[in-house]
Amino acid sequence: MSTHANHIGRARELRVMIGTLPTGENNSITDVSGVHVGHLSISEGEIQTGITVVSPYAATDENALYFYGKYIDGSGGEMTGYSVMDDFGLLASPVFMANLLSVGRIYNGAITYGFTRGRGLSTSGGWPPIVMGFDDRVLNNMTARRLTEDHALEALDGASSDNAEVGNVGAGVGAVSFGFKGGIGTSSRVIEAAGKMYTVGSLVLANYGSYAEYPDESEANPTENLFPSLLGVVATDAALPSPVLDTLAAGAAYGAAQFGSTRKPAGSYQIVSFSTGITVREPNSDGIYNLEFAPDVTHTELRQGAREATTGAVLSALSAAKTLTGSEGRTAYSMSDEMIGKLIRVAND
Amino acid sequence: MTVGSALSGLWAALGFQASKARSLGNTNLGDRARLRELGITIGRLPTGPHNAITDVDGVRVGHKTNISGSGELIVGEGPIRTGVTAILPRSGNVYREKLPVGGFILNGNGELTGLLNALNGGLLETPIFLTGTANVGIVYDAALSYLLQEHPEIGVTDRVPVPVVGESWDSLGDIQGRHLSESDVFSAIASAADGPVEEGAVGGGTGMRSYGFKSGIGTSSRMIPANRGAYTVGVLVNANHGSRHLLRVDGVPVGEELLQYPEDEVKKSKSIIIVAATDAPLLPIQLNRLCKRLALGLAKTGSVSTHGSGDVFIAFSTVPRNADGNVLWTGENVVSSLWEAASEATEEAVLNALTAAHTMDGANGSVRYALPLDRLTEIMKKYNRL
C-alpha cells in the first residue's frame, strides 16, 4: 500500500493503510460488536484532563461474564481489578482510564455503577472496577484533582457503540507523546480465517514515547513527558479464552512499540483485552457450559490484527491531537505532517 | 425484640450457649480472649513480645471503626458496621524510602489495589489499608490525599504513588451506603501505633465473618532462632472467609463439632486479605515466596479458598536499601525458618480474629455469633489438645 507521506494532511482522514489487513467499517474499536466507548473531557485553563471508558457491553445489557486478558510492561501505573483479571479472566468490568490522582474517585464511581447492576457487586455485574491510571501533569494541573465519581458515571452513561472520537478527548485531553500532543486513538482490523470474518479493534491513550526517538524531524518545540505510559484496550468479536486474549494484548504492545520506546523516558504499557464473541450466562441444565471458541487458526491473524490496529490507533491519536496550552502555560504542539509521514513510514517498515 | 434475640432465645432453650449479642460492637476484649490466653498454642516458634505484626520493628497499626444504628437496612442510612485499618510499614518515610514487597493471589476474587505495581516494581511506597469492598475507592482517594499532604511534590515534580487497599465484603451493615469518609481514613493513620494491636470486629474487620462466626482483624508473630538471624515475622489478617464445617484449630475439627451452633445466614461472606511483615532483608521475589506460606498457614485453619473468596496476600520487608543504595539480602539459608514462622503466625492470626471478635448484631436484626470460647476449650480437651 502506498502511504503518500508527502501529501498527507492527517493519516486518519486519508485512511492511510498501516500494515496488511483491511480495517473495519469505521476503523474504530467500536467496529467490534458490543463495544461501547465513552469520553468525559475537561479542558478549562489549568485543568486539561478527562476519563475514557471502554466496555464490552451496553449499560442496559443483562449481567453476563466475558473473557479478559491483559499485558503489562513496566511499573509505576495502576490497574485495579488485577486479581480477578489475572486469576479468573472472566468478568464484566468496563475499563476506565483516568489520571493517577483520580483513580480512587473513578473507582468509587464504578462501585456506584456496580450497585445499579446488583447489590452483591458480582463479577458479572461490573465488579471489580478496572481503572488504569496515567500521568497527565504536563498539561493538566493534576493535583487539583478535578475529576469526581459523577464524572466516571457520566463517561459511562455517554458510552455508545459508534463512538470513534480521537485526539484531545477523554483521558487524552492532557496527553503528551513523543514530545508532542498525544491523545486517544483507535483503529480496527478485519481478518478472515476458517471461512469466517472476525474484527479486532484497539483503543489507545498515547501518552508515551520520548522526543528523543525522532529528534531531527521537528521544527516545533518539544514538550517532554517525564512520566509516560501507553494505555490500551483491545476488543475482538472472536470468541477467545483468556490466555489467547493475553497474547492479543501483547500484540497490541508490540504495535505501539513499533514507534520506539527505548529512549528515556520510555514509559510503561498497560493493556486490557476482552472478547465480545462469547458471553457466559446460565449453564445448561446439566451444569455444563457449551463454549464455542473461535478456531485456533484465527489466533495468529488476530494477534497480527491487534498489533496493526494498535499501531494505527497510535497514529490516529497523534494525527488528530491538536496543539494545546495547559497548566502553567505549557504547550504541547500537534505533530507536523512531516513527522506523521515519518511515523507512517516507520509503521510500514 | 429483634429476630436475632428471638433466635438466640430459641437456641438457648435448645441448650446452646450463644454469646450475648451486643447491639453495638465493644472493641475491648472483655469476655473474649486471644488464642494463647485459652492455653492453645500454634506451632513451636516463640512469638514476639506482643504476638502481633507490630513486633516487626517500625510497623504500626491503626483502626477506625464505624458502628451505629440497628434494625432495618436502609441504604444510605444504616445500620453502619464498617471501618478501615491502616498498616504503616516503617517508622520512617515509606514514600521516600520504599521497602521490598511481594504478593500472591491464592484466589483472585478480591481487590488489592497497588498489587500490580508492587509485583512489577517490587517496592512498597504507601501504607496498606484494609476495608469493606464498597469503600475501596474512598480509601484509595483518601490515601492519596494523605500522601499529597505529606509530600506536596507528588504530581508536581515527583511520581504519583499507588496506594495499597485491600477489601472484603463487610456484610453486617449497609455496604452500599459506604459509611466511611476521608477523615476516617486519616483517623486510622493518625491512631497507628506500635505495641498491642486491637483485634476482632475493629477497623476494616468490623463487619467480617469467618467460618460462620463473627471475625475480623487478627494478628500474630514469630521469631526465628538466633543462629538463623533472630528475625521476626508478623502477620495481620482481615478474615472473612470459610464455611463453618471447615474450621480447624490446631488440627482439631472444631467446625464439625459446632455445626449445630447458631449461625447467621449470609450468602456472600468471603475473602481474606493477609499482610505479612518481616525485618529479615528479603528480595521481592522471596517475599512472593513468603506469601505462599501465608496460604499454607491459612489452610491449616481449614480454608480451601472457595471460588468467591478473594484471597490475596502481600508481604514486605522493613529493610530498605542501605546508605550505599545496595540491597541487603539474607541469602537462602534462613528462608525455610521464615516460611515456618510465616505459616505459624498466619494460622494463629486467623484464629485470634475468631477468638477476639464479639457477637454483633447487624442489619435487619441479624446476629453474627462469636466462636464460643467455652465450647472451643471443651472440644480441644476432647481431642487431647488442651
XYZ file of C-alpha atoms in Angstrom:
735
model
C 0.000 0.000 0.000
C 1.168 3.479 -0.780
C 1.487 5.844 2.128
C 1.695 9.097 0.151
C 3.625 10.560 3.014
C 4.362 13.762 1.164
C 0.733 14.568 0.628
C -0.986 13.581 3.771
C -2.827 16.042 5.858
C -3.951 13.693 8.544
C -3.339 9.965 8.404
C -6.774 9.122 9.644
C -8.652 11.343 7.226
C -6.863 9.788 4.297
C -7.278 6.271 5.689
C -3.623 5.626 5.315
C -3.035 1.922 5.296
C -0.976 0.609 8.197
C 0.069 -2.997 7.902
C -1.549 -5.523 5.598
C -5.010 -6.221 6.988
C -8.147 -4.276 5.984
C -9.786 -2.019 8.552
C -13.297 -2.370 9.863
C -16.098 -0.125 8.709
C -15.252 2.903 10.855
C -11.656 1.960 11.609
C -12.593 2.088 15.280
C -12.705 -0.262 18.259
C -16.492 0.187 18.111
C -16.431 -1.833 14.869
C -16.325 -4.783 17.253
C -19.914 -5.610 18.023
C -20.902 -4.922 21.631
C -18.084 -2.498 22.371
C -19.140 0.804 23.906
C -16.830 3.795 24.273
C -17.415 6.923 26.326
C -15.342 10.026 26.982
C -15.619 12.758 29.579
C -13.411 15.724 28.756
C -12.475 18.775 30.804
C -10.466 21.481 29.056
C -10.504 24.665 31.109
C -7.253 26.564 31.534
C -5.115 24.720 34.059
C -7.400 21.690 34.017
C -6.812 19.552 30.953
C -7.933 16.051 31.771
C -10.692 13.512 31.363
C -11.923 9.948 31.503
C -12.215 7.318 28.801
C -14.209 4.152 29.344
C -14.447 1.072 27.138
C -16.985 -1.631 27.904
C -17.739 -4.964 26.196
C -21.488 -4.444 26.574
C -24.194 -1.797 26.712
C -25.252 -0.429 30.078
C -28.699 -1.936 29.533
C -27.455 -5.479 28.788
C -28.221 -8.185 31.309
C -25.421 -9.349 33.566
C -23.029 -11.800 31.943
C -19.356 -12.678 32.007
C -16.759 -12.019 29.310
C -13.247 -13.348 28.839
C -10.490 -10.821 29.529
C -6.754 -10.781 29.053
C -4.039 -8.230 29.786
C -0.465 -7.276 29.148
C 1.641 -5.158 31.460
C 5.171 -3.976 30.919
C 6.851 -1.782 33.473
C 5.710 -0.472 36.829
C 4.518 2.880 38.028
C 0.996 2.778 36.726
C -2.072 1.290 38.290
C -4.595 -1.247 37.092
C -7.218 -2.003 39.717
C -9.167 -5.232 39.498
C -5.966 -7.040 38.634
C -6.509 -10.113 40.848
C -9.769 -11.101 39.160
C -8.341 -10.468 35.698
C -5.245 -12.481 36.462
C -6.842 -15.412 38.276
C -10.319 -15.746 36.721
C -10.011 -13.939 33.394
C -13.791 -13.910 33.437
C -15.544 -10.699 34.419
C -17.621 -7.841 33.051
C -15.915 -4.656 34.133
C -15.855 -1.533 31.996
C -12.259 -0.370 31.605
C -11.639 3.202 32.769
C -8.636 5.389 32.014
C -8.010 8.403 34.236
C -5.100 10.275 35.744
C -3.374 8.635 38.705
C -4.641 11.108 41.303
C -8.250 10.416 40.273
C -8.152 6.620 40.355
C -9.890 6.373 43.763
C -12.779 8.570 42.705
C -13.261 6.825 39.397
C -13.155 3.521 41.276
C -15.844 4.778 43.660
C -17.990 5.867 40.708
C -17.590 2.387 39.235
C -18.710 0.898 42.571
C -21.843 3.054 42.371
C -22.388 1.711 38.861
C -21.824 -1.841 40.136
C -24.601 -1.424 42.695
C -27.009 -0.485 39.900
C -26.328 -3.908 38.378
C -26.870 -5.814 41.601
C -26.467 -5.340 45.326
C -23.879 -8.073 45.560
C -21.234 -6.390 43.387
C -20.614 -9.573 41.402
C -18.052 -10.180 38.666
C -20.940 -10.448 36.180
C -22.170 -7.039 37.335
C -19.088 -4.950 36.710
C -17.041 -5.648 39.837
C -14.159 -5.195 40.448
C -13.691 -1.825 38.769
C -10.821 -1.737 36.311
C -9.225 1.683 36.466
C -5.956 2.282 34.668
C -4.034 5.295 35.876
C -1.663 7.511 33.942
C 0.091 10.829 34.431
C -1.086 13.964 32.616
C 0.728 16.581 34.672
C 2.489 18.151 31.701
C -0.676 19.922 30.568
C -3.050 19.254 33.460
C -2.942 20.585 36.993
C -3.262 17.028 38.214
C -3.028 17.839 41.930
C -6.192 19.944 41.655
C -7.999 16.586 41.335
C -10.918 17.949 39.401
C -12.425 14.612 38.380
C -15.227 13.179 40.519
C -17.225 9.982 40.932
C -20.020 11.605 38.944
C -17.660 12.220 36.047
C -16.992 8.474 35.889
C -20.720 7.773 35.720
C -21.147 10.500 33.114
C -18.474 8.913 30.915
C -20.174 5.554 31.282
C -23.647 6.955 30.628
C -22.375 8.577 27.468
C -20.726 5.424 26.139
C -22.004 4.442 22.704
C -21.439 1.703 20.175
C -20.441 4.114 17.407
C -18.051 6.429 19.214
C -14.853 6.859 17.197
C -13.600 10.134 18.632
C -9.845 10.624 18.627
C -7.315 13.210 19.708
C -7.823 15.606 22.621
C -10.756 13.750 24.100
C -11.464 11.891 27.336
C -8.321 10.638 29.022
C -6.420 12.033 26.049
C -7.146 15.707 26.731
C -3.839 16.279 28.512
C -1.778 13.526 26.886
C 1.750 14.126 25.593
C 3.510 11.643 23.332
C 6.958 11.674 21.687
C 7.328 15.306 22.725
C 4.112 16.359 21.008
C 0.418 16.402 21.701
C -0.864 12.895 22.326
C -4.371 11.667 22.928
C -6.922 8.971 22.275
C -6.612 6.927 19.124
C -8.482 3.981 17.710
C -8.355 1.611 14.779
C -9.631 -1.815 13.750
C -8.746 -4.726 11.508
C -10.773 -7.487 9.908
C -9.394 -10.957 9.395
C -10.754 -13.959 7.588
C -9.981 -17.402 8.916
C -11.653 -20.790 8.673
C -14.301 -19.258 6.417
C -15.404 -16.572 8.849
C -14.745 -12.871 9.314
C -13.564 -11.535 12.655
C -12.932 -7.980 13.790
C -10.287 -6.850 16.243
C -10.174 -3.253 17.445
C -7.814 -1.195 19.540
C -8.197 1.995 21.522
C -5.125 3.655 22.987
C -4.187 6.538 25.163
C -0.970 7.701 23.514
C 0.801 9.342 26.436
C 4.139 7.619 25.905
C 7.360 7.866 23.960
C 10.223 10.310 24.160
C 11.040 13.205 21.867
C 14.480 11.591 21.688
C 13.042 8.920 19.373
C 12.600 11.393 16.494
C 14.713 14.407 17.394
C 15.510 15.563 13.872
C 12.073 15.663 12.406
C 10.545 18.509 14.314
C 10.720 22.212 13.889
C 8.331 22.768 16.770
C 9.294 22.967 20.414
C 9.018 19.550 22.002
C 7.376 19.064 25.395
C 8.820 16.038 27.110
C 6.526 13.809 29.152
C 8.644 12.647 32.074
C 6.020 10.190 33.382
C 4.904 8.490 30.183
C 2.701 5.459 29.639
C 0.655 3.773 26.963
C -2.784 2.544 27.982
C -4.776 0.373 25.651
C -7.894 -1.720 25.236
C -8.118 -4.459 22.617
C -11.507 -5.910 21.723
C -12.479 -8.690 19.378
C -15.687 -10.403 18.382
C -13.776 -13.656 18.032
C -14.613 -15.936 20.946
C -11.262 -16.395 22.680
C -10.183 -17.688 26.084
C -8.110 -15.510 28.399
C -4.623 -16.849 27.574
C -5.168 -16.044 23.891
C -6.517 -12.623 24.842
C -3.274 -12.105 26.766
C -1.387 -12.633 23.513
C -3.616 -10.118 21.716
C -2.822 -7.568 24.416
C 0.875 -8.341 23.992
C 0.458 -7.954 20.229
C -1.020 -4.521 20.882
C 2.032 -3.566 22.917
C 4.264 -4.554 20.001
C 2.101 -2.402 17.771
C 2.600 0.625 19.998
C 6.286 -0.134 20.460
C 6.763 -0.042 16.701
C 7.362 3.692 17.069
C 10.146 3.058 19.510
C 10.121 3.092 23.238
C 13.757 2.560 24.020
C 14.747 6.161 24.646
C 14.280 7.621 28.075
C 11.725 8.237 29.360
C 10.291 5.132 27.733
C 7.107 4.596 29.702
C 5.084 1.610 30.785
C 2.443 -0.302 28.861
C -0.873 -1.378 30.356
C -3.292 -3.103 28.032
C -6.580 -4.884 28.741
C -8.172 -7.137 26.132
C -11.584 -8.759 26.018
C -13.793 -10.777 23.716
C -17.399 -9.893 22.987
C -17.723 -13.101 20.975
C -18.772 -15.180 23.919
C -20.944 -14.246 26.864
C -21.262 -16.584 29.803
C -24.719 -16.621 31.363
C -26.554 -19.601 32.804
C -25.213 -23.108 32.239
C -27.273 -25.849 30.612
C -29.475 -27.962 32.832
C -26.621 -30.404 33.352
C -24.500 -27.593 34.783
C -22.105 -27.589 31.841
C -21.342 -24.602 29.665
C -21.045 -25.263 25.974
C -18.493 -22.725 24.792
C -17.788 -22.398 21.095
C -14.442 -20.716 20.754
C -13.031 -19.363 17.516
C -10.811 -21.986 15.864
C -7.136 -21.932 16.781
C -6.168 -20.961 13.243
C -7.547 -17.481 13.936
C -5.116 -16.728 16.757
C -2.089 -15.675 14.752
C -4.006 -13.345 12.485
C -5.996 -11.854 15.335
C -2.755 -11.110 17.115
C -1.451 -9.509 13.966
C -4.711 -7.561 13.752
C -4.304 -6.346 17.330
C -0.789 -5.252 16.507
C -1.706 -3.396 13.324
C -4.814 -1.842 14.857
C -2.764 -0.547 17.762
C -0.088 0.910 15.507
C -2.917 2.563 13.587
C -4.570 3.705 16.803
C -1.398 5.439 17.966
C -1.079 7.155 14.588
C -4.690 8.265 14.699
C -4.135 9.723 18.175
C -1.042 11.644 17.118
C -2.626 12.791 13.844
C -5.823 14.005 15.429
C -4.402 15.630 18.543
C -4.397 19.390 18.358
C -1.959 21.861 19.880
C -2.953 22.599 23.460
C -1.765 25.015 26.129
C -2.488 23.935 29.675
C -1.093 24.017 33.168
C 1.476 26.753 33.844
C 1.231 27.837 30.244
C 2.945 24.721 28.926
C 2.112 23.892 25.331
C 2.225 20.569 23.543
C 2.224 21.024 19.795
C 0.439 18.945 17.260
C 2.828 16.782 15.283
C 3.750 18.197 11.906
C 2.600 16.477 8.731
C 6.229 15.633 8.026
C 6.526 13.920 11.359
C 3.297 11.966 10.827
C 4.651 10.939 7.442
C 7.818 9.726 9.072
C 5.826 7.676 11.571
C 3.752 6.122 8.794
C 6.966 5.031 7.089
C 8.202 3.602 10.388
C 4.906 1.794 10.868
C 5.063 0.192 7.462
C 8.749 -0.527 7.561
C -37.310 -7.941 70.423
C -35.218 -8.416 67.342
C -35.388 -11.533 65.243
C -31.831 -12.227 66.343
C -32.584 -12.149 70.037
C -35.646 -14.306 69.464
C -33.466 -16.846 67.728
C -30.813 -16.720 70.377
C -33.525 -17.328 72.970
C -34.631 -20.322 70.970
C -31.126 -21.669 70.770
C -30.606 -21.088 74.475
C -33.760 -23.126 75.099
C -32.227 -25.863 72.959
C -29.170 -25.845 75.153
C -26.796 -23.691 73.187
C -24.846 -21.020 74.955
C -24.655 -18.387 72.306
C -22.720 -15.369 73.467
C -24.991 -12.468 74.183
C -25.456 -10.277 71.135
C -24.316 -6.733 71.626
C -26.217 -4.095 69.801
C -23.062 -2.058 69.452
C -19.659 -3.572 68.956
C -17.462 -3.471 72.006
C -13.874 -3.311 70.910
C -12.211 -4.183 74.187
C -11.680 -7.866 74.637
C -13.974 -8.221 77.680
C -15.091 -11.831 77.772
C -13.164 -12.596 74.620
C -9.553 -13.727 74.521
C -6.554 -14.314 72.359
C -5.970 -17.921 71.407
C -2.932 -18.272 73.665
C -4.864 -16.987 76.655
C -7.025 -20.084 76.281
C -3.917 -22.250 76.544
C -3.883 -23.114 72.854
C -0.556 -22.626 71.093
C 0.150 -22.986 67.412
C 3.446 -24.415 66.251
C 6.761 -24.371 68.041
C 8.371 -20.995 67.373
C 8.230 -18.269 70.039
C 6.106 -15.176 69.433
C 7.360 -11.625 69.601
C 6.606 -9.540 72.713
C 3.085 -8.564 71.587
C 2.403 -11.550 69.347
C 1.452 -9.017 66.687
C 2.611 -7.642 63.360
C 3.901 -4.658 65.313
C 6.631 -6.899 66.748
C 8.405 -6.186 63.486
C 10.275 -3.015 64.330
C 8.709 0.112 62.854
C 5.393 -1.446 61.853
C 2.351 0.372 63.258
C -1.349 -0.391 63.073
C -4.341 1.913 63.477
C -8.083 1.303 63.215
C -11.108 3.481 62.647
C -14.339 1.690 63.451
C -17.747 2.989 62.420
C -20.644 1.328 64.227
C -24.053 2.866 64.674
C -27.719 2.079 64.331
C -29.528 -1.223 64.293
C -32.576 -2.824 62.739
C -33.827 -2.479 59.206
C -31.339 -1.968 56.415
C -31.884 1.414 54.809
C -29.415 2.127 52.033
C -27.562 5.327 52.748
C -28.547 5.329 56.410
C -27.522 2.121 58.097
C -27.069 0.189 60.219
C -23.390 1.025 59.947
C -20.838 -1.733 60.541
C -17.670 -0.814 58.738
C -14.246 0.715 59.152
C -10.683 0.862 57.969
C -7.371 -0.469 59.242
C -4.099 1.219 58.345
C -0.749 -0.565 58.478
C 2.192 1.819 58.414
C 5.092 -0.293 57.238
C 8.006 1.591 58.756
C 8.839 4.304 61.223
C 10.455 6.378 58.503
C 9.008 7.679 55.313
C 7.898 4.818 53.084
C 7.264 7.063 50.086
C 10.808 8.415 50.254
C 12.451 5.178 51.343
C 10.484 2.394 49.746
C 10.500 -1.166 51.040
C 10.807 -4.514 49.251
C 7.393 -6.075 48.708
C 5.905 -9.244 47.245
C 2.455 -10.699 46.740
C 0.495 -13.794 45.918
C -3.005 -14.330 44.569
C -4.318 -17.580 46.062
C -7.832 -16.923 44.762
C -8.404 -13.835 42.712
C -11.911 -12.797 43.662
C -10.731 -9.812 45.644
C -9.251 -6.384 45.267
C -5.849 -5.325 46.445
C -5.026 -2.113 44.639
C -1.376 -1.432 44.022
C -0.708 -5.167 43.794
C 0.302 -4.953 40.148
C 2.607 -2.033 40.821
C 4.074 -3.866 43.816
C 4.604 -7.075 41.867
C 6.171 -5.319 38.886
C 8.270 -2.838 40.808
C 8.917 -4.876 43.953
C 8.673 -1.768 46.114
C 6.107 -0.710 48.701
C 5.628 3.064 48.776
C 2.421 3.651 50.756
C 0.706 2.395 53.905
C -1.505 -0.675 53.474
C -5.236 -0.278 54.095
C -7.933 -2.880 54.775
C -11.598 -2.028 54.433
C -15.003 -3.105 53.121
C -15.482 -3.884 49.424
C -17.513 -0.802 48.581
C -15.134 1.557 50.392
C -12.039 0.857 48.289
C -12.359 3.965 46.106
C -12.914 6.201 49.120
C -9.913 4.784 50.954
C -7.713 4.920 47.852
C -8.637 8.554 47.325
C -8.094 9.430 50.984
C -4.722 7.669 50.948
C -3.690 9.915 48.055
C -4.946 12.980 49.950
C -2.813 11.933 52.906
C 0.224 11.338 50.718
C -0.261 14.686 48.945
C -0.384 16.447 52.308
C 2.799 14.722 53.411
C 4.512 15.170 50.053
C 3.222 18.217 48.148
C 5.760 17.456 45.426
C 3.739 14.376 44.361
C 2.200 15.015 40.965
C 4.298 18.158 40.537
C 7.916 17.029 40.448
C 7.636 13.520 41.872
C 5.814 10.422 40.716
C 2.339 9.539 41.964
C 2.402 6.575 44.346
C -0.133 3.768 44.068
C -1.908 3.119 47.397
C -2.392 -0.463 48.555
C -6.025 -1.034 49.565
C -7.441 -4.496 50.244
C -11.113 -5.277 50.619
C -13.570 -7.810 51.916
C -17.364 -7.915 51.910
C -18.448 -6.494 55.292
C -21.922 -7.918 55.079
C -23.186 -6.960 58.529
C -24.223 -3.408 57.701
C -25.260 -1.047 54.915
C -22.438 -1.784 52.478
C -23.938 0.218 49.655
C -24.094 3.344 51.811
C -20.289 3.396 52.087
C -20.223 4.902 55.551
C -16.574 5.814 55.568
C -15.072 9.234 54.997
C -11.689 10.640 54.147
C -11.314 11.842 57.731
C -11.991 8.291 58.959
C -9.017 7.136 56.914
C -6.903 9.966 58.336
C -8.011 8.890 61.852
C -6.862 5.330 61.229
C -3.477 6.608 60.073
C -3.177 9.064 62.966
C -4.005 6.389 65.540
C -1.465 3.926 64.164
C 0.816 2.739 66.952
C 3.271 0.031 67.792
C 2.639 -2.379 70.678
C -0.525 -4.450 71.117
C -2.977 -4.470 68.219
C -6.705 -4.410 68.744
C -8.306 -7.491 67.152
C -11.726 -8.780 66.201
C -14.532 -6.551 64.975
C -12.479 -3.388 64.614
C -11.335 -1.200 61.741
C -11.528 -2.958 58.406
C -12.641 -6.106 60.225
C -15.788 -4.606 61.738
C -18.358 -6.343 59.534
C -16.477 -9.571 58.817
C -17.385 -13.209 59.264
C -15.197 -16.274 59.101
C -16.084 -19.979 59.278
C -19.641 -18.943 60.139
C -18.561 -16.936 63.171
C -18.010 -13.263 63.833
C -14.496 -12.418 62.810
C -12.358 -9.514 61.706
C -8.797 -8.446 62.359
C -6.315 -10.933 63.832
C -2.577 -10.775 64.258
C 0.338 -12.889 65.431
C 4.120 -13.039 65.171
C 7.009 -15.475 65.315
C 10.715 -15.145 65.978
C 13.234 -17.431 64.357
C 16.332 -18.666 66.207
C 19.445 -16.562 66.739
C 21.532 -18.864 64.576
C 19.081 -18.096 61.761
C 19.305 -14.355 62.242
C 16.770 -13.838 65.067
C 14.359 -12.298 62.596
C 10.682 -11.641 63.297
C 7.750 -12.368 61.009
C 4.479 -10.605 61.820
C 1.109 -11.275 60.208
C -2.160 -9.367 60.227
C -5.325 -10.732 58.623
C -8.740 -9.415 57.812
C -10.585 -12.737 57.943
C -13.944 -13.014 56.204
C -13.669 -16.457 54.673
C -14.606 -20.091 55.050
C -17.624 -22.187 55.975
C -18.373 -23.485 59.449
C -17.666 -27.149 58.754
C -14.120 -26.399 57.614
C -12.794 -24.728 60.754
C -9.824 -26.431 62.359
C -7.972 -25.245 65.427
C -4.531 -26.764 65.874
C -5.697 -29.655 63.721
C -8.928 -30.256 65.673
C -12.160 -30.247 63.611
C -13.800 -27.578 65.753
C -16.160 -26.542 62.954
C -17.641 -30.016 62.639
C -18.154 -30.105 66.410
C -20.065 -26.824 66.260
C -22.283 -27.483 63.243
C -25.374 -27.103 65.429
C -24.201 -23.871 66.976
C -26.223 -20.849 65.784
C -25.061 -19.117 62.653
C -26.412 -16.173 60.738
C -27.381 -16.694 57.127
C -25.118 -14.917 54.690
C -24.980 -15.685 51.027
C -21.834 -13.739 50.347
C -19.220 -13.562 53.039
C -15.828 -14.493 51.766
C -12.239 -13.350 51.339
C -9.195 -12.985 53.456
C -6.521 -10.394 52.984
C -3.251 -11.284 54.685
C -0.438 -8.818 55.290
C 2.960 -10.030 56.454
C 5.954 -8.039 57.620
C 9.476 -9.113 58.435
C 12.700 -7.472 59.488
C 14.614 -10.087 57.502
C 16.208 -8.468 54.466
C 14.437 -10.254 51.623
C 14.249 -9.668 47.904
C 10.824 -9.046 46.346
C 10.893 -12.463 44.695
C 11.482 -14.056 48.099
C 8.592 -12.075 49.549
C 6.426 -13.592 46.808
C 7.568 -16.973 48.087
C 6.863 -15.996 51.683
C 3.299 -15.112 50.655
C 2.713 -18.688 49.517
C 3.483 -19.854 53.065
C 0.791 -17.490 54.321
C -1.555 -19.615 52.236
C -0.290 -22.773 53.914
C -0.880 -21.309 57.376
C -4.358 -20.274 56.287
C -5.047 -23.798 55.033
C -4.290 -25.206 58.484
C -7.316 -23.323 59.823
C -9.385 -25.237 57.268
C -9.696 -22.886 54.306
C -9.991 -24.408 50.864
C -10.054 -20.940 49.264
C -13.514 -21.121 47.730
C -14.311 -19.602 44.344
C -15.949 -16.498 45.758
C -13.124 -15.781 48.157
C -10.671 -13.012 47.426
C -7.570 -14.498 48.991
C -4.847 -12.034 48.153
C -1.664 -11.643 50.162
C 1.090 -9.079 50.421
C 4.366 -9.172 52.356
C 7.063 -6.606 52.875
C 10.489 -6.406 54.446
C 11.236 -3.425 56.689
C 14.824 -3.327 55.463
C 15.271 -0.610 52.831
C 18.334 -0.212 50.670
C 21.369 0.755 52.693
C 23.220 4.067 52.590
C 25.160 2.922 49.520
C 21.937 2.138 47.718
C 22.703 -1.555 47.920
C 20.110 -4.207 48.574
C 20.689 -6.235 51.702
C 19.794 -9.852 51.449
C 19.728 -12.725 53.920
C 20.588 -15.334 51.358
C 18.621 -18.537 51.042
C 19.925 -20.291 54.142
C 17.336 -18.891 56.549
C 14.262 -18.725 54.394
C 12.870 -22.095 55.477
C 12.765 -20.837 59.057
C 10.991 -17.699 57.862
C 8.499 -19.842 55.949
C 7.718 -21.811 59.097
C 7.304 -18.572 61.038
C 5.021 -17.137 58.349
C 2.824 -20.230 58.309
C 2.524 -20.441 62.096
C 1.818 -16.728 62.509
C -0.885 -16.809 59.830
C -2.637 -19.792 61.398
C -2.676 -18.091 64.781
C -3.673 -14.680 63.395
C -6.765 -16.172 61.761
C -7.734 -17.912 64.999
C -7.105 -14.746 67.022
C -9.573 -12.943 64.757
C -12.178 -15.545 65.749
C -11.450 -15.686 69.472
C -11.226 -11.903 69.806
C -14.358 -10.958 67.859
C -17.556 -10.363 69.815
C -21.009 -11.427 68.812
C -22.503 -8.485 66.957
C -25.889 -7.665 65.565
C -26.327 -6.271 62.103
C -28.836 -5.177 59.516
C -32.401 -6.461 59.721
C -31.918 -7.943 63.176
C -29.292 -10.447 62.087
C -26.903 -11.699 64.720
C -23.398 -12.821 63.923
C -22.255 -15.132 66.661
C -18.780 -15.250 68.085
C -16.919 -18.542 68.327
C -17.928 -19.777 71.828
C -14.708 -19.931 73.803
C -16.077 -22.327 76.418
C -17.095 -24.765 73.717
C -13.753 -24.309 71.993
C -11.791 -25.300 75.099
C -14.138 -28.265 75.701
C -13.555 -29.510 72.182
C -9.801 -29.049 72.412
C -9.815 -31.114 75.614
C -11.930 -33.792 73.960
C -9.242 -34.156 71.287
C -6.461 -34.083 73.872
C -5.021 -30.853 72.530
C -5.522 -28.959 75.769
